[in-house]
Short mmCIF file of N, CA and C in Angstrom, two decimals:
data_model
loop_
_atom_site.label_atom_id
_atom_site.label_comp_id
_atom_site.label_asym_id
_atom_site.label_seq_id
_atom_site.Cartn_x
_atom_site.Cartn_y
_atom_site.Cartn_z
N UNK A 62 1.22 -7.93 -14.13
CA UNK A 62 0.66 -7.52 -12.87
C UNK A 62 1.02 -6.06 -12.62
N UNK A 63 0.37 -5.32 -12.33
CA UNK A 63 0.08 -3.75 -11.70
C UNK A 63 0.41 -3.70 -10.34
N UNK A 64 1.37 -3.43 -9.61
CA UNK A 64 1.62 -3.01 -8.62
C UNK A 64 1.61 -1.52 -8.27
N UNK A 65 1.23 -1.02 -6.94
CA UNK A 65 1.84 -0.11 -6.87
C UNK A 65 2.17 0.36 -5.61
N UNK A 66 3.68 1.76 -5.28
CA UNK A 66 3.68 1.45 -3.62
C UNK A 66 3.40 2.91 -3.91
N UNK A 67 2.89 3.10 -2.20
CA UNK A 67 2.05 3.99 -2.07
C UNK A 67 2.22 4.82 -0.79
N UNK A 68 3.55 5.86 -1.15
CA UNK A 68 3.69 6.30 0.36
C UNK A 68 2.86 7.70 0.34
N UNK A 69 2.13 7.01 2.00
CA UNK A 69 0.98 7.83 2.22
C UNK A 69 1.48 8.91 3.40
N UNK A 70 2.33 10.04 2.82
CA UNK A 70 2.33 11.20 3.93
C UNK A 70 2.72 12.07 2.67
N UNK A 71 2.12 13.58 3.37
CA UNK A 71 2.83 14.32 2.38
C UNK A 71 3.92 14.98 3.33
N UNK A 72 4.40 14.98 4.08
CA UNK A 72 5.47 15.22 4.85
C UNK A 72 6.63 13.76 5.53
N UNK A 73 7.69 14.17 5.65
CA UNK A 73 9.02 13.22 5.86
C UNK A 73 9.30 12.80 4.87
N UNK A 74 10.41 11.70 5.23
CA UNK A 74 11.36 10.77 4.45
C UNK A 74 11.19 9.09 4.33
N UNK A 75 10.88 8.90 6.38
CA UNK A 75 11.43 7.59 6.70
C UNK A 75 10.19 6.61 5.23
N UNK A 76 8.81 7.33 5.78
CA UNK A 76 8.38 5.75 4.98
C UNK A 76 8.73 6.02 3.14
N UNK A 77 9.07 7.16 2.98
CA UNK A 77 9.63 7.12 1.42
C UNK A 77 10.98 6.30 0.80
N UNK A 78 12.06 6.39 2.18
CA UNK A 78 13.05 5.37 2.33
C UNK A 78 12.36 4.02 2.23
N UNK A 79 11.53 3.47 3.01
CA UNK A 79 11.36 1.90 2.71
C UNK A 79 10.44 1.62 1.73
N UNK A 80 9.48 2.48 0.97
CA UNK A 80 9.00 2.15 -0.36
C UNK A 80 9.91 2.57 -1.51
N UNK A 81 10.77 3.19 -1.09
CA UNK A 81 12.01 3.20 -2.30
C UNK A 81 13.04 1.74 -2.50
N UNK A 82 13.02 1.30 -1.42
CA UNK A 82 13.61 -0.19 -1.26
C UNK A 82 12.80 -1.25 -1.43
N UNK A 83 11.47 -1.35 -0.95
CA UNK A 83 10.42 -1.87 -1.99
C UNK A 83 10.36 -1.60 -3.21
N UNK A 84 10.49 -0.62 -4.17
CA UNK A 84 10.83 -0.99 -5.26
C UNK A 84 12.00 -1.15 -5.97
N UNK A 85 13.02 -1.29 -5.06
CA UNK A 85 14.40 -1.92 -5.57
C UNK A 85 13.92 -3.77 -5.83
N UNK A 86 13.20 -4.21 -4.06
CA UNK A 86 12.82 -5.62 -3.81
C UNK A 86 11.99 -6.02 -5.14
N UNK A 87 10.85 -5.22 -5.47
CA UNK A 87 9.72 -5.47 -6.76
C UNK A 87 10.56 -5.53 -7.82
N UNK A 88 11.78 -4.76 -8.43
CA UNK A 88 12.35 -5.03 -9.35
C UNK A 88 13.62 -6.27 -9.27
N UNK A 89 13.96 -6.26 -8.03
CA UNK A 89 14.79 -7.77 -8.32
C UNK A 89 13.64 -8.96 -8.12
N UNK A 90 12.59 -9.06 -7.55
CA UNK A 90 12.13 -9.99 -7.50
C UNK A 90 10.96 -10.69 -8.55
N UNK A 91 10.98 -9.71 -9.92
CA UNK A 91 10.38 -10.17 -10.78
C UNK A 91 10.21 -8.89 -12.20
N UNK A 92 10.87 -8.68 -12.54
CA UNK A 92 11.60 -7.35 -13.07
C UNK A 92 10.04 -6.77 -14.06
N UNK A 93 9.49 -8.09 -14.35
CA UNK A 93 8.08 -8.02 -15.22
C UNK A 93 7.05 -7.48 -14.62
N UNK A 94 6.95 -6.94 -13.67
CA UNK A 94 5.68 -6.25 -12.78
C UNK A 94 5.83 -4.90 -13.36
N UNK A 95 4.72 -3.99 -13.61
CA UNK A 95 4.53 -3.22 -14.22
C UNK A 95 4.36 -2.11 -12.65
N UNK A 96 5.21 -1.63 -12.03
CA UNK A 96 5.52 -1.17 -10.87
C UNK A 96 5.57 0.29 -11.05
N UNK A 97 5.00 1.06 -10.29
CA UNK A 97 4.01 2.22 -10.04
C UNK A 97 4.58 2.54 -8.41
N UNK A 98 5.55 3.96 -8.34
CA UNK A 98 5.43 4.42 -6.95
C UNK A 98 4.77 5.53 -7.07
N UNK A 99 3.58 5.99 -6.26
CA UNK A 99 3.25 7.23 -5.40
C UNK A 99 3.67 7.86 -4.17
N UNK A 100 4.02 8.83 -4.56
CA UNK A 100 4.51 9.71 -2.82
C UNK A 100 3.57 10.66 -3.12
N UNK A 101 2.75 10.90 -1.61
CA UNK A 101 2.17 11.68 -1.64
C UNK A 101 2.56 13.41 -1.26
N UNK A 102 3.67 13.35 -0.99
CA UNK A 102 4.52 14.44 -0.45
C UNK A 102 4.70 15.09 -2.37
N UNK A 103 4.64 14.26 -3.33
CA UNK A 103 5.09 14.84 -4.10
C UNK A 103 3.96 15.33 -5.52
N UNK A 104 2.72 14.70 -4.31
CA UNK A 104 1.51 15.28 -5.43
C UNK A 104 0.79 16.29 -5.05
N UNK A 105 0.05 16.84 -5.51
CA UNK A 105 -1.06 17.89 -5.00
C UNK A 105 -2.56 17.35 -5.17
N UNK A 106 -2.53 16.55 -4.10
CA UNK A 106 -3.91 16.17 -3.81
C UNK A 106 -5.08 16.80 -3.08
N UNK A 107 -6.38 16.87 -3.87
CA UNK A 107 -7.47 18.04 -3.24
C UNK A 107 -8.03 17.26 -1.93
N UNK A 108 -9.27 17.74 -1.37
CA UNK A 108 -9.58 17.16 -0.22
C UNK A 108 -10.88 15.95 -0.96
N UNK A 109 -11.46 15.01 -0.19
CA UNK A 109 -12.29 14.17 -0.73
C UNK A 109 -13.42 15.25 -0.97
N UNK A 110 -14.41 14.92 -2.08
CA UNK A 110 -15.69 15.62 -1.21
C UNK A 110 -16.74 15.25 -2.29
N UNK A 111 -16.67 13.91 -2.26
CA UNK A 111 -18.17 12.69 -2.28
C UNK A 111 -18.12 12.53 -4.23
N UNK A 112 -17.18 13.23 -4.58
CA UNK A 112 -17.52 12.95 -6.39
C UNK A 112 -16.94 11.30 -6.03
N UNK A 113 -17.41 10.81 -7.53
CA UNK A 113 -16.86 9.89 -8.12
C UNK A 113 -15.60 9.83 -8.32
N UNK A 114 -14.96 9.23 -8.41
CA UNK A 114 -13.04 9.17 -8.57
C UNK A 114 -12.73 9.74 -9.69
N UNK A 115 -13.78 9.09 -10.86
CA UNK A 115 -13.23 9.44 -11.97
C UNK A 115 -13.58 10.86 -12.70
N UNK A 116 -14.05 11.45 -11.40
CA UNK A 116 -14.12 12.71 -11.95
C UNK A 116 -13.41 14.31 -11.52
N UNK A 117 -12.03 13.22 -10.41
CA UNK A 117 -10.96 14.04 -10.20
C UNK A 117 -9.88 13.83 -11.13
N UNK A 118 -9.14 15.47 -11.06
CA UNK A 118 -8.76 15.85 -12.71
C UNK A 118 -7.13 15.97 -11.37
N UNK A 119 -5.89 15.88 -12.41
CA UNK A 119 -4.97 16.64 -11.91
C UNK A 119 -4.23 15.16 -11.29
N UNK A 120 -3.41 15.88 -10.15
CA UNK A 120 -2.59 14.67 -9.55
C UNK A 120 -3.87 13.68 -8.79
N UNK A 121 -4.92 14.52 -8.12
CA UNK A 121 -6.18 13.43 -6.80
C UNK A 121 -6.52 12.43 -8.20
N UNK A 122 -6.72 12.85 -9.44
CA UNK A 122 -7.60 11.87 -10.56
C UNK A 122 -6.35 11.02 -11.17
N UNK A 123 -5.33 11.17 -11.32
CA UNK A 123 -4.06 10.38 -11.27
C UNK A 123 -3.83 8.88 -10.72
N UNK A 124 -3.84 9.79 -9.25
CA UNK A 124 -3.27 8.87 -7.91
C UNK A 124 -4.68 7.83 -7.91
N UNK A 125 -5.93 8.05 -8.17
CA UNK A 125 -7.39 7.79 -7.98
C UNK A 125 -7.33 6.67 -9.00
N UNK A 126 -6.55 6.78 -9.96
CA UNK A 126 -7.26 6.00 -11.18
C UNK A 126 -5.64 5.11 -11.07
N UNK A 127 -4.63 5.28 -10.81
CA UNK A 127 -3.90 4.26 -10.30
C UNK A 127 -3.88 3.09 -9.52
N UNK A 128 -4.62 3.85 -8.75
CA UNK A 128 -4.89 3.12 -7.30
C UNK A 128 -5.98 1.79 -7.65
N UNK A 129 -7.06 2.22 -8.48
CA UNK A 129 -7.83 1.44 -8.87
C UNK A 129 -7.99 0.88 -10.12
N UNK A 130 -6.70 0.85 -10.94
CA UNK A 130 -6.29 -0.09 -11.87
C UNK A 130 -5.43 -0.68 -11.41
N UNK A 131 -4.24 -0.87 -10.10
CA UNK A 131 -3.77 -1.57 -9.57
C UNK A 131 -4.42 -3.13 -9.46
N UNK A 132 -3.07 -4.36 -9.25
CA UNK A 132 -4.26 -5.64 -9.15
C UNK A 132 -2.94 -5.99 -7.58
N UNK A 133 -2.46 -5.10 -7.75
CA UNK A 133 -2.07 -4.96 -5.95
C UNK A 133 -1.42 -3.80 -5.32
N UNK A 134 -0.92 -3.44 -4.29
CA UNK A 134 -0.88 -2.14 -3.37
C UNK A 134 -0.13 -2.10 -2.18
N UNK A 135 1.01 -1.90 -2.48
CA UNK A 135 1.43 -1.79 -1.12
C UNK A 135 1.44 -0.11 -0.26
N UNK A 136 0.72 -0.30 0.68
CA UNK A 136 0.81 1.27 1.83
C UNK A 136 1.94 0.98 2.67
N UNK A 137 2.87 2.49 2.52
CA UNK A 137 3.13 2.82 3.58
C UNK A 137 3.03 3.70 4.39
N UNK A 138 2.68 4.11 6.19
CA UNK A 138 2.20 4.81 6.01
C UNK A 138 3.33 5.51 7.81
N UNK A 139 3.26 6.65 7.78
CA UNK A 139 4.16 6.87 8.94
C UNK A 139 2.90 6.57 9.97
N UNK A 140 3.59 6.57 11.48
CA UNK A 140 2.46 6.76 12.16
C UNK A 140 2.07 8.37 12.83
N UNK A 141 1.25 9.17 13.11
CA UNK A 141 1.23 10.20 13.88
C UNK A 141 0.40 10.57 14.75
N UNK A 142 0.31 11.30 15.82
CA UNK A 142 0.03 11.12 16.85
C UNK A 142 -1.21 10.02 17.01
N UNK A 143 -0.43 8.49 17.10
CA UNK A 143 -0.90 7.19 17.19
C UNK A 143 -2.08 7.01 15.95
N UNK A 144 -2.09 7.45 15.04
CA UNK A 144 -3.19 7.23 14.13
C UNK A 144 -2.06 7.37 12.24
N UNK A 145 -3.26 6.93 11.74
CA UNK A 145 -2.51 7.40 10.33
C UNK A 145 -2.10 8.82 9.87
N UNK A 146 -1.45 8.97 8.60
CA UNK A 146 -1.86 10.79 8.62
C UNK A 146 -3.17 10.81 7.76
N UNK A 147 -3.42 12.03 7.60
CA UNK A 147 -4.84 12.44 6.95
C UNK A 147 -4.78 12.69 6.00
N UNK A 148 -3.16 12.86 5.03
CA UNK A 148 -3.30 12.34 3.68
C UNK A 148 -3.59 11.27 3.20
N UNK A 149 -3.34 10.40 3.97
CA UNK A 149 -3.68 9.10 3.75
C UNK A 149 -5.43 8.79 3.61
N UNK A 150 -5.89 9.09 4.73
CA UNK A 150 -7.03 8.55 4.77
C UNK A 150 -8.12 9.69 3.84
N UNK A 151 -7.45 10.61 3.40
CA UNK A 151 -8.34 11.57 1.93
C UNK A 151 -8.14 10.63 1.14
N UNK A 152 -7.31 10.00 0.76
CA UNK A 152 -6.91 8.76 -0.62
C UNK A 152 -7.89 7.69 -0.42
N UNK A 153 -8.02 7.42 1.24
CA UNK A 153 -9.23 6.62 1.20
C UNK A 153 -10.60 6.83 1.17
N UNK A 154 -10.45 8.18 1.25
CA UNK A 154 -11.92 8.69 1.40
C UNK A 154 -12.38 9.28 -0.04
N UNK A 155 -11.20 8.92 -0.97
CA UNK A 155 -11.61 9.26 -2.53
C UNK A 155 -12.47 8.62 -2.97
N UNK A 156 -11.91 7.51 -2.66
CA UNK A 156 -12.00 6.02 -3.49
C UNK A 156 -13.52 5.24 -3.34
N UNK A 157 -14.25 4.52 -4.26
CA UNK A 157 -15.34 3.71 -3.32
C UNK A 157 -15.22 3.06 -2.40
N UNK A 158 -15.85 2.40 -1.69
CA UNK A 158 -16.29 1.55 -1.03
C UNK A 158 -15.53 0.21 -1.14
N UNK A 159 -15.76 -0.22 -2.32
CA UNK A 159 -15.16 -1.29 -3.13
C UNK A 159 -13.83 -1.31 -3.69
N UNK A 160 -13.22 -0.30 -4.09
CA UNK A 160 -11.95 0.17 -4.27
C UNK A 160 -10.91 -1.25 -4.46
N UNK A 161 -11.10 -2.20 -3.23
CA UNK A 161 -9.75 -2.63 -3.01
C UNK A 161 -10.19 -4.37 -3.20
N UNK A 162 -11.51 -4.50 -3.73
CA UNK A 162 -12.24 -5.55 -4.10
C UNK A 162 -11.35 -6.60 -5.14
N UNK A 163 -10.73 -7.11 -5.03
CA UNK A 163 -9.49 -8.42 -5.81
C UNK A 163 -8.73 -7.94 -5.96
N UNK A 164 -8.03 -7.24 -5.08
CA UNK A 164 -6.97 -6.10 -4.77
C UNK A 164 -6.16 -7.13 -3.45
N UNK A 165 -4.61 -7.60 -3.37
CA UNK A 165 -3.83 -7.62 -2.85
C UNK A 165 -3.13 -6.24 -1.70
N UNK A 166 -3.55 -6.15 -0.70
CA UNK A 166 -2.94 -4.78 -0.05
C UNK A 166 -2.02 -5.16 0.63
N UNK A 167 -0.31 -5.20 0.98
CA UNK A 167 0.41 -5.11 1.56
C UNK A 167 0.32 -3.47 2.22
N UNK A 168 1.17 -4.04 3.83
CA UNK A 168 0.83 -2.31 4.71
C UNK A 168 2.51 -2.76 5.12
N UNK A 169 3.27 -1.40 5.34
CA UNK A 169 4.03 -1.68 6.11
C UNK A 169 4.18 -0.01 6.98
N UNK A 170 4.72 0.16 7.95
CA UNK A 170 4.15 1.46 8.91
C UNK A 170 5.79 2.01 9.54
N UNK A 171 5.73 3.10 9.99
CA UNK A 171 7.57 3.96 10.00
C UNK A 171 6.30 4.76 11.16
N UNK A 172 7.46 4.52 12.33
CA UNK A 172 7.08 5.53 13.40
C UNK A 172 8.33 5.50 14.73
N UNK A 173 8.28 6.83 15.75
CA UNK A 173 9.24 7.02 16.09
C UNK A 173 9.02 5.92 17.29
N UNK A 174 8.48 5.50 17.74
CA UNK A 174 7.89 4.44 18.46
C UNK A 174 7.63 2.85 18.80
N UNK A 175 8.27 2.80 18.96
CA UNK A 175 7.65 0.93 18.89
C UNK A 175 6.15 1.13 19.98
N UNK A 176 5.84 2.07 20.51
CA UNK A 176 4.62 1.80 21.52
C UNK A 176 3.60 1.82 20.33
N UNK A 177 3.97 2.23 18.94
CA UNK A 177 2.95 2.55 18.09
C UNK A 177 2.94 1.01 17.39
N UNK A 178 3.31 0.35 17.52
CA UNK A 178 3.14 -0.98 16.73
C UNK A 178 1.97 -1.57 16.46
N UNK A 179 1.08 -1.59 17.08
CA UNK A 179 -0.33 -1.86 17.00
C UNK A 179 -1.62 -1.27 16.02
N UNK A 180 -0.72 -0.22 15.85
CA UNK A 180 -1.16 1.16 15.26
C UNK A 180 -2.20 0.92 13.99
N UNK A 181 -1.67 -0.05 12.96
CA UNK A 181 -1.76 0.21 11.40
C UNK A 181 -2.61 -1.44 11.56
N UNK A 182 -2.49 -2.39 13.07
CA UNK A 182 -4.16 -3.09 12.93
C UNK A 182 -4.98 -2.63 13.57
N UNK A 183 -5.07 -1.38 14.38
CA UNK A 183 -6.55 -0.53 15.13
C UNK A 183 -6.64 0.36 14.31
N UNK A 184 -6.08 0.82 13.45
CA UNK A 184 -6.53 2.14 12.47
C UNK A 184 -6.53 1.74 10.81
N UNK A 185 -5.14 0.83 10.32
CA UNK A 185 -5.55 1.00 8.77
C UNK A 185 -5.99 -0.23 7.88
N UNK A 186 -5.98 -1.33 9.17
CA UNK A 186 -6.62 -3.07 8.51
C UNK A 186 -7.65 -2.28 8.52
N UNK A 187 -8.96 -2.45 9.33
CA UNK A 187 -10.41 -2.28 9.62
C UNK A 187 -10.44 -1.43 7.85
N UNK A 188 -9.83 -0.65 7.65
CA UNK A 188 -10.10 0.47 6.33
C UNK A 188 -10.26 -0.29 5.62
N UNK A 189 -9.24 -1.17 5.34
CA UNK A 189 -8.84 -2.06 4.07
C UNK A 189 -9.81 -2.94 4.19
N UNK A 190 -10.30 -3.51 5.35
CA UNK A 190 -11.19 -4.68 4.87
C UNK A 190 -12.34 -4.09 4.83
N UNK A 191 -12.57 -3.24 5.11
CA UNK A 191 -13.61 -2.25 4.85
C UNK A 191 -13.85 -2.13 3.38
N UNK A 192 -13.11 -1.46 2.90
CA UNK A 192 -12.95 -1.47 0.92
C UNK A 192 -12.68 -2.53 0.48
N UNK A 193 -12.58 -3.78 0.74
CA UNK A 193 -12.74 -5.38 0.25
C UNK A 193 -11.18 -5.83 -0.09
N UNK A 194 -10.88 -5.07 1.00
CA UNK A 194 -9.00 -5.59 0.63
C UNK A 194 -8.52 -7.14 1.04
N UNK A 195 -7.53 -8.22 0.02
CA UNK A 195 -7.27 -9.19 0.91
C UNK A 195 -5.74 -8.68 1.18
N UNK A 196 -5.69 -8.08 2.52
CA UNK A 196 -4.89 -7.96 3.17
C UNK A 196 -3.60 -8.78 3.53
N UNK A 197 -2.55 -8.54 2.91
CA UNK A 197 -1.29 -9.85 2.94
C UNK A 197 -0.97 -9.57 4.36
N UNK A 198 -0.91 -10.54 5.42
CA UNK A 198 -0.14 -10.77 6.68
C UNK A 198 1.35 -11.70 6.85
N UNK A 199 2.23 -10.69 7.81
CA UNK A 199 2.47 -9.77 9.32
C UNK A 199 2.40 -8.56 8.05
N UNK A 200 2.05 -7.42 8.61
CA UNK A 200 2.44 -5.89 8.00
C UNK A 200 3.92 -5.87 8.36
N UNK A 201 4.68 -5.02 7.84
CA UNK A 201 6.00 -5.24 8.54
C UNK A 201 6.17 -3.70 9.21
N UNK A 202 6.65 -3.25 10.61
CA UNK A 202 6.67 -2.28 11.13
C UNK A 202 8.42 -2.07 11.54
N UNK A 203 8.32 -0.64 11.09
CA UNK A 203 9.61 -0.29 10.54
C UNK A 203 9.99 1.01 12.04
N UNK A 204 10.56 1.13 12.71
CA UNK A 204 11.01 1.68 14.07
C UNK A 204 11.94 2.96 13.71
N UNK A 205 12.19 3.84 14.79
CA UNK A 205 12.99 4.87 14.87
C UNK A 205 14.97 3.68 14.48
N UNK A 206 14.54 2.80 15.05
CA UNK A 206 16.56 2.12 15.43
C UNK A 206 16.23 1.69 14.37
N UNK A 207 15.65 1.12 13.42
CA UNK A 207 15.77 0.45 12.19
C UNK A 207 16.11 1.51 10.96
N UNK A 208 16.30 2.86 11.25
CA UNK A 208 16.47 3.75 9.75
C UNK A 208 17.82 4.37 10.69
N UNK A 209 18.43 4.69 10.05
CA UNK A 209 19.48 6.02 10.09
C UNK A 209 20.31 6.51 8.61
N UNK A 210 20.37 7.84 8.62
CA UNK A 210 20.87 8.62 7.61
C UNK A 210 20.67 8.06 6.19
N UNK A 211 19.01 7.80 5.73
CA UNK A 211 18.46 7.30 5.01
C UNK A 211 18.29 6.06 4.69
N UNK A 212 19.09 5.42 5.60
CA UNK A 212 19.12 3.63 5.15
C UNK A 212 18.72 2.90 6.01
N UNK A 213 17.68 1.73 5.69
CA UNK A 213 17.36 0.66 6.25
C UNK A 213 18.65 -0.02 6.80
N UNK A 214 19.11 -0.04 8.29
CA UNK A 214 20.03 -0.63 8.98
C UNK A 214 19.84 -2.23 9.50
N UNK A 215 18.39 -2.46 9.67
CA UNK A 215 17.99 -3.40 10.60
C UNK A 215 17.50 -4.70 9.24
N UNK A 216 18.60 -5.92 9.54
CA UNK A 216 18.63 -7.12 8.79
C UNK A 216 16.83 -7.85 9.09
N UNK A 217 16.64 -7.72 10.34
CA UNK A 217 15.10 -8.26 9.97
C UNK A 217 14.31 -7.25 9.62
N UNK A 218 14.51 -6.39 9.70
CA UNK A 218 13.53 -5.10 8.51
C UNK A 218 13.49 -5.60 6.98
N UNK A 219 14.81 -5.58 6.58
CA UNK A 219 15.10 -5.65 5.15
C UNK A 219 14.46 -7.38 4.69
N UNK A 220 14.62 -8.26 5.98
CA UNK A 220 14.34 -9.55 5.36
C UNK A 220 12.65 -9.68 5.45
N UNK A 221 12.06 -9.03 6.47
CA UNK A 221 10.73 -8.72 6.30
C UNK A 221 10.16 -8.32 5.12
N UNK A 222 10.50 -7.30 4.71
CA UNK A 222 10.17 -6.08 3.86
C UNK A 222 10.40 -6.83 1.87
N UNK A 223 11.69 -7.91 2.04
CA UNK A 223 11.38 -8.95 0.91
C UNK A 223 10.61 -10.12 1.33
N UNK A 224 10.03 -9.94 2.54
CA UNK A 224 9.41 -11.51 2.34
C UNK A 224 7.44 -10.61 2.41
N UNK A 225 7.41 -9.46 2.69
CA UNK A 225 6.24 -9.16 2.02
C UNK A 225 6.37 -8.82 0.72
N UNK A 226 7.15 -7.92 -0.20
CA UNK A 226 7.11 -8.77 -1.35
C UNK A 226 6.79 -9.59 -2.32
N UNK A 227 7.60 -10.52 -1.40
CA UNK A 227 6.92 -11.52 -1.99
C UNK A 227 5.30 -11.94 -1.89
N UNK A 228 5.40 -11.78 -0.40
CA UNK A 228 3.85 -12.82 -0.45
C UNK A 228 2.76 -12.16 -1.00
N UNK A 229 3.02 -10.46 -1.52
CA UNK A 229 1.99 -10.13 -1.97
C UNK A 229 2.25 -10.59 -3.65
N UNK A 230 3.14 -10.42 -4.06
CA UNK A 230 2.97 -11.30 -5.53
C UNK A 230 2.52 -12.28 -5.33
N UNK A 231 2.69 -12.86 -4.72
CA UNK A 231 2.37 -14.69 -4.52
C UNK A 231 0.92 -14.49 -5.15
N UNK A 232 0.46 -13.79 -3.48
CA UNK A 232 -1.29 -13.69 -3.13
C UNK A 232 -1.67 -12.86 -4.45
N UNK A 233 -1.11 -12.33 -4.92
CA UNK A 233 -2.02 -11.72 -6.36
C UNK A 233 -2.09 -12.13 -7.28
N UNK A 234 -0.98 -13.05 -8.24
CA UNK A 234 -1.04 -14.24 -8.79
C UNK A 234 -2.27 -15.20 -8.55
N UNK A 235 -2.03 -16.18 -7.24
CA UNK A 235 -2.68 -17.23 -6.80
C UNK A 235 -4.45 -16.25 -6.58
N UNK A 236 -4.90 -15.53 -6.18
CA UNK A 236 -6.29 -14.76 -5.98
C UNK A 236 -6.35 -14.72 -8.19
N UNK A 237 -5.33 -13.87 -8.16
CA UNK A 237 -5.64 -13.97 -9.83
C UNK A 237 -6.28 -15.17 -11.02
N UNK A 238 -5.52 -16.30 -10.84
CA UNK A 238 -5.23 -17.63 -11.03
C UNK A 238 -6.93 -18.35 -10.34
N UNK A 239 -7.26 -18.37 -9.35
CA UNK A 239 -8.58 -18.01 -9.28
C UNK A 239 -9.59 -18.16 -8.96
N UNK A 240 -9.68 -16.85 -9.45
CA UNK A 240 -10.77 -15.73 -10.32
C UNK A 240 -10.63 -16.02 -11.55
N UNK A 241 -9.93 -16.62 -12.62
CA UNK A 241 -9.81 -17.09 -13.86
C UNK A 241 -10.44 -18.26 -14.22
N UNK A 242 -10.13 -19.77 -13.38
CA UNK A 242 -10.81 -20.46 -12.93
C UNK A 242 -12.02 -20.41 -13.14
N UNK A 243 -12.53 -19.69 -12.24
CA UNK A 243 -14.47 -19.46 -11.90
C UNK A 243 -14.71 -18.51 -12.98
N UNK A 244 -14.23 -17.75 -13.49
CA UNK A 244 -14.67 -17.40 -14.40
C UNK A 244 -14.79 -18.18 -16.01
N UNK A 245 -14.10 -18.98 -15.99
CA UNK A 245 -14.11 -19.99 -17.36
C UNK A 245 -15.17 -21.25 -17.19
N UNK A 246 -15.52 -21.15 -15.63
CA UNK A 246 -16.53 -22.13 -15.70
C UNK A 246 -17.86 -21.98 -16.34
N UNK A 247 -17.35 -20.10 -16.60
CA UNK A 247 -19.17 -19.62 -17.21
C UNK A 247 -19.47 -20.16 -18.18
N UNK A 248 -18.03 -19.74 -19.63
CA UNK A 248 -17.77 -20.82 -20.26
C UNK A 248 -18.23 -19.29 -21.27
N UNK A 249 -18.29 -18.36 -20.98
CA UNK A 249 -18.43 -16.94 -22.21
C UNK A 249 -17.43 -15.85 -21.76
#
């Protein structure tokens, strides 16, 4: 299985802290996943502008062709002024339509706010199911009191954050498992 986490800012730390601990969780929890982090802080990604994916070259044709050999995805994404950032949504605006079509998407969201909690189902579900994502539910939302001096402090953060995890292996397996199924019924 192809995982990959996917922190979507090119500026801060906090959500790079909890996809760095997501892939501590991905490697104790099944060491065989073929696990893939992106930070976008650490690529040089161009702006969208209507090509095909596969015909961005560099880190955008990288991150592009990761993203969509993935057979799951976890986003994280900070929140800013109450919306996603706009690195983020260029990554989505790379990609097709279809992009996220038997694709597992775990979301989990870092903002200074708890008023922002709502945030990442009025702005970044609708996306995902938009691009044919099956979306693993609760997202887990990660607060200003839950981080300090780089570390996840908060015990239901950390127990959240392995129990999505998990359920997105689960759900990518079991969606995998099938799609195998129906496909052997063709019988070619």
């Amino acid at each position: 299985m192809k995982l990959v986490l996917l922190s979507g800012s090119n500026v801060g730390t906090k959500t790079r802290t909890v996809i760095d601990h997501l892939a501590e969780a991905v490697a104790s929890y099944d060491p065989t996943i073929e696990l893939s982090v992106i930070d976008l802080a650490e690529a040089d990604i161009v702006f969208a502008d209507g090509r095909n994916f596969t015909e961005y070259t560099g880190d955008t044709g990288r991150v592009a062709r990761e993203l969509m050999d993935a057979e799951a995805i976890i986003i994280g994404t900070p929140i800013f002024q109450a919306s996603i950032p706009a690195a983020l949504k260029n990554i989505f605006d790379l990609l097709p339509t279809s992009a996220f079509l038997d694709k597992v998407v775990g979301v989990i969201a870092t903002a200074g706010s708890s008023k922002h909690y709502l945030i990442p189902a009025q702005h970044l579900l609708p996306i995902l199911t938009y691009m044919k994502a099956q979306v693993v539910q609760p997202y887990v939302f990660v607060g200003e009191s839950d981080l300090h001096r780089g570390e996840i402090v908060s015990h239901d953060v950390l127990q959240r954050l392995d129990r999505l995890v998990e359920d997105t292996v689960v759900l990518t397996r079991t969606f995998a498992s099938i799609r195998e199924e129906r496909d052997a019924a063709y019988g070619f």
